[in-house]
Coordinates of C-alpha atoms in Angstrom, one line a residue:
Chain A
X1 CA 14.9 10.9 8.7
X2 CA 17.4 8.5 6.9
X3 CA 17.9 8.8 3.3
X4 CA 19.1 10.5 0.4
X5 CA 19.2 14.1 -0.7
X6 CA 20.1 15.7 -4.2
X7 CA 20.0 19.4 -4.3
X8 CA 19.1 21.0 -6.3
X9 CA 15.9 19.9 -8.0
X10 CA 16.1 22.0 -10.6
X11 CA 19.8 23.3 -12.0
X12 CA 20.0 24.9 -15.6
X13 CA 23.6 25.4 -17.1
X14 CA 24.9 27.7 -19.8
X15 CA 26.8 26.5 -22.5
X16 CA 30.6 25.9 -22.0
X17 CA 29.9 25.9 -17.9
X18 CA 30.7 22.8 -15.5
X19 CA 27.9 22.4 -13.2
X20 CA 27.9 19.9 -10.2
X21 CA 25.2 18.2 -8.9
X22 CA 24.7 16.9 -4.9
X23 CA 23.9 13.7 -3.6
X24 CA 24.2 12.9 0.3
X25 CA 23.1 9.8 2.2
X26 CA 23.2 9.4 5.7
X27 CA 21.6 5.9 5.5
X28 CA 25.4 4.6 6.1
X29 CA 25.5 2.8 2.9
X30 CA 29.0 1.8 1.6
X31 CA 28.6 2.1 -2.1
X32 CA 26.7 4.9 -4.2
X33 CA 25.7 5.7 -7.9
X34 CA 24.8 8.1 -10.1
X35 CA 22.4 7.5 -13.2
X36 CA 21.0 9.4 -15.8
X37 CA 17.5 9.2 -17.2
X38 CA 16.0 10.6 -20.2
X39 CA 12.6 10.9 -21.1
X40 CA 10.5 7.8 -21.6
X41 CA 13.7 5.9 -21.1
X42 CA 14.9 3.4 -18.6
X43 CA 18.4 4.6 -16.5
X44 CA 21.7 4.6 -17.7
X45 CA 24.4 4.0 -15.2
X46 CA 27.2 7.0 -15.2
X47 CA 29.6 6.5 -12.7
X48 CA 29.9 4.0 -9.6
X49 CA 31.4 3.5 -6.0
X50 CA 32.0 1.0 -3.9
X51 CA 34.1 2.6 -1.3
X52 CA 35.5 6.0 0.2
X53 CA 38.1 7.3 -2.5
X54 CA 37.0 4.8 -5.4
X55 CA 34.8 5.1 -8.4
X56 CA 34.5 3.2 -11.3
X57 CA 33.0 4.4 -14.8
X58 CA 29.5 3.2 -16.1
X59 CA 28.6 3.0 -19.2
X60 CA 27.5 6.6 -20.5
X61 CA 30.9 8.3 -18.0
X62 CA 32.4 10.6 -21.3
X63 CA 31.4 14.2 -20.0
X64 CA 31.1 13.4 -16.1
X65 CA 33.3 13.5 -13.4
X66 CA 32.7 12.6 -9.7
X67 CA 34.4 12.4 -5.9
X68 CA 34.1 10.2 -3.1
X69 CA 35.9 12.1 -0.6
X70 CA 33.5 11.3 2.7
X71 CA 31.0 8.1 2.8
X72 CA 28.1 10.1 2.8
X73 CA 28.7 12.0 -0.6
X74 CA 28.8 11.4 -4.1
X75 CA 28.9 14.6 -6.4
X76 CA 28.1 14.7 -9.6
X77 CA 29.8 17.3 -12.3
X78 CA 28.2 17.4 -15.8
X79 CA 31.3 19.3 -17.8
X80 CA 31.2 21.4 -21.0
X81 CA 32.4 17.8 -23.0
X82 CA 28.9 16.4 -22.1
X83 CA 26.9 17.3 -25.1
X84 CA 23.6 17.1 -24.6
X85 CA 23.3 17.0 -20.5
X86 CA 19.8 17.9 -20.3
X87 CA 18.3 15.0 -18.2
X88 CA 17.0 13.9 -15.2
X89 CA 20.2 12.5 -12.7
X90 CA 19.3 10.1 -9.7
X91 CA 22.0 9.2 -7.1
X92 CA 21.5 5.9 -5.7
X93 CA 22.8 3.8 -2.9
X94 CA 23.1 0.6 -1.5
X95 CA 24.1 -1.2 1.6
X96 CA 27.5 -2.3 1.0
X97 CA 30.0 -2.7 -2.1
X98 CA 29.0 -6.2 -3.0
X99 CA 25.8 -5.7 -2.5
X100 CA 24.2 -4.5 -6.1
X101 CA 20.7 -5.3 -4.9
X102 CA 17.8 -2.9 -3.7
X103 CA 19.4 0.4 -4.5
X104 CA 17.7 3.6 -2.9
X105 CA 17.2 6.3 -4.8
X106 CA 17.3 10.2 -4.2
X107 CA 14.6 12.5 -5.5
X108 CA 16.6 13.4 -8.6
X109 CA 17.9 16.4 -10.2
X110 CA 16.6 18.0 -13.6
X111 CA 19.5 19.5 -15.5
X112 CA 18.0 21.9 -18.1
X113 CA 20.5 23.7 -20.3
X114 CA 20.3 27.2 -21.3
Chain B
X1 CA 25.5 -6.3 -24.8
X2 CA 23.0 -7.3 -22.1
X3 CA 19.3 -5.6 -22.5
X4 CA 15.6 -5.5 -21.2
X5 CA 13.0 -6.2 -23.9
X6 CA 9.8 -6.8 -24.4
X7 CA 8.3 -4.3 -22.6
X8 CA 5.2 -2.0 -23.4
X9 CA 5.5 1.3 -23.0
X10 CA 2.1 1.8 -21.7
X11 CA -0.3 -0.3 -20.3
X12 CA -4.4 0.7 -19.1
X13 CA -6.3 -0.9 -16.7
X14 CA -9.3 -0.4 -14.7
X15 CA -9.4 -0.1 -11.3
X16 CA -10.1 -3.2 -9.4
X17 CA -8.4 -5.2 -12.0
X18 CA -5.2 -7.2 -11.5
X19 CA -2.0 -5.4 -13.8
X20 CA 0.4 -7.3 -15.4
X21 CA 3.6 -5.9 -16.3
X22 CA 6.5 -8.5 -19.0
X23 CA 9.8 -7.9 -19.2
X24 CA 12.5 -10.1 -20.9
X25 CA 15.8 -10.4 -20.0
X26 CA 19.0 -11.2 -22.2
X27 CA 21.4 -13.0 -19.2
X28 CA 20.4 -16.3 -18.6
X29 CA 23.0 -16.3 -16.1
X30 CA 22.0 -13.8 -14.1
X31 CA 20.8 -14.3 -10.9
X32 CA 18.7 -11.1 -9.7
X33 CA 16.1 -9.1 -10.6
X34 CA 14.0 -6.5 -9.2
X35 CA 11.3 -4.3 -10.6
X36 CA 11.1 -0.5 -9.2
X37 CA 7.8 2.2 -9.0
X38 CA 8.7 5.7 -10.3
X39 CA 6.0 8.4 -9.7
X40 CA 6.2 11.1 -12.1
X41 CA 9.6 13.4 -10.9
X42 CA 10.8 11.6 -8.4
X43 CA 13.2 9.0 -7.7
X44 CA 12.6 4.8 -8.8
X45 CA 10.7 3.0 -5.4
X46 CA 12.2 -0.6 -4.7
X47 CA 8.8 -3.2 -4.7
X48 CA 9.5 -6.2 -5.1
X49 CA 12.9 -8.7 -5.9
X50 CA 13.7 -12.4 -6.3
X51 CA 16.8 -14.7 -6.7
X52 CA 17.3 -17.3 -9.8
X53 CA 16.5 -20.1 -7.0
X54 CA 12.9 -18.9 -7.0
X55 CA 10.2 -18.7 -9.7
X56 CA 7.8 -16.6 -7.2
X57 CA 7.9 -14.3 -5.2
X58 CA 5.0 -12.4 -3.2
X59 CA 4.9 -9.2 -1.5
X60 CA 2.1 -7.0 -0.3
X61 CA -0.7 -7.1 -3.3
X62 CA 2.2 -7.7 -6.0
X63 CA 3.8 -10.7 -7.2
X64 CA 7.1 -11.7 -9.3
X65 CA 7.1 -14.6 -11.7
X66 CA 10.5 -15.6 -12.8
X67 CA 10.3 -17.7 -16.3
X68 CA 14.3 -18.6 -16.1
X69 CA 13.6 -21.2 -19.0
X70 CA 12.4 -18.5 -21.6
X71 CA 13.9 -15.5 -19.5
X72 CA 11.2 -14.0 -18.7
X73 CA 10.3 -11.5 -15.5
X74 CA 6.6 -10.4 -14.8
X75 CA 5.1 -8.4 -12.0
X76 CA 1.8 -8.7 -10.6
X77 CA -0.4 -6.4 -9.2
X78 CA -3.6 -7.5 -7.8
X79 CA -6.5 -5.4 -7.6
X80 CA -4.8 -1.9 -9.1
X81 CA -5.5 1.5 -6.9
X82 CA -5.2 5.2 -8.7
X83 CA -2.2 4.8 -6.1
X84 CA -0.1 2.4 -8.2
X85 CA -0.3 4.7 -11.4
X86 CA 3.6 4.9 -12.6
X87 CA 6.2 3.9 -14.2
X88 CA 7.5 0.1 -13.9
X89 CA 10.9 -1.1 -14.1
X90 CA 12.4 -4.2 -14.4
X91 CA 15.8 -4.7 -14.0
X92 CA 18.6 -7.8 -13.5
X93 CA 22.1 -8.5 -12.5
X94 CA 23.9 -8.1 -15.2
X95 CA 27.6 -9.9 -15.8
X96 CA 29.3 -6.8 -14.3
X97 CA 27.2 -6.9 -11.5
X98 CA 26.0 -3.6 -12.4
X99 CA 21.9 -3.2 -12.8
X100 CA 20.5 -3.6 -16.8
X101 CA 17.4 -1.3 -16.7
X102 CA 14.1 -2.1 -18.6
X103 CA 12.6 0.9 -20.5
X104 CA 9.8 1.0 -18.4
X105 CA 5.5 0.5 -18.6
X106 CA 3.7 3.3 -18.0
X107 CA 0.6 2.0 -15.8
X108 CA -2.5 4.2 -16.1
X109 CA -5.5 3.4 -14.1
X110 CA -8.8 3.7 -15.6
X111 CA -11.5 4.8 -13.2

């Protein structure tokens, strides 16, 4: 089946501890995303990629990091600088790097802090 | 900045009925919009989009009315299943090309 996997569904962090949330794709799509959502609340964009090797930040990035070492993956870390990380995180992706339109979406993580 | 507005957070219907779902946008040069479906826990569904040169749009059982006059986005559902109970989003191009995301309607489906 083609799509996109984020493991795992539920991750809970301690205080002061990186954690690093997966997103894989093997739907061949070119540009990726991460967003986080809190609870009755639309998504906020965190990071962005267009291509292999480049990432641009969204608008909520302070307190995230993230790779884009192979096409198919796009990890997420949440650091000790993000605050108040308890959310729930969706990767995304979308055909190709110009193509913002009809993003698929992962089955999310829940990040739940200790 | 750029924003999705006038939204309700929840919305009831009975079954059978057609749902109606508003959002308004802030870019009136924005050419793209889409709303999504998220079921409770899981990821947002694509349903339905439609470009600036349009005003409708139809898919299977849901429509999208683009108001670009008044900037206005609505989404159609014609007779409503216990199937489509969700969360709706709306969101548009904005002039970063990134996505502006609506706050979302909560449909629930009286029996």
């Amino acid at each position: 089946d083609g799509g996109i996997t984020q493991s795992p569904k539920y991750l809970f962090r301690k205080e002061g501890q990186n954690v690093t949330l997966s997103c894989e794709q093997n739907l061949n799509h070119d540009a990726m995303y991460w967003y986080r959502q809190d609870p009755g609340q639309g998504l906020r964009l965190i990071y962005y990629s267009q291509i292999v090797n480049d990432f641009q930040k969204g608008d909520i990035a302070e307190g995230y990091s993230v790779s884009r070492e192979k096409k198919e993956s796009f990890p997420l870390t949440v650091t000790s600088a993000q605050k108040n990380p308890t959310a729930f995180y969706l990767c995304a992706s979308s055909i190709s790097r110009g193509s913002w339109e009809t993003q698929y979406f992962g089955p999310g993580t829940w990040l739940l802090v200790l | 900045g750029e924003s999705v507005g006038l939204h309700l957070p929840t919305l009831s219907v009975q079954e059978g009925d057609n749902s109606i779902i508003n959002c308004a946008y802030s870019n009136s040069a924005s050419d793209y919009f889409i709303w999504y479906k998220q079921e409770s826990g899981k990821g947002p569904q694509f349903i339905i989009d439609i470009r600036s040169n349009m005003d409708k749009r139809q898919g299977q059982r849901v429509t999208v009315l683009l108001n670009k006059t008044v900037k206005h986005l609505s989404l159609q559902i014609a007779a409503t299943q216990p199937g489509d109970s969700a969360v709706y989003f709306c969101a548009f191009k904005g002039s970063n090309y990134q996505l502006i995301w609506g706050a979302g309607t909560k449909l629930i489906i009286k029996p």
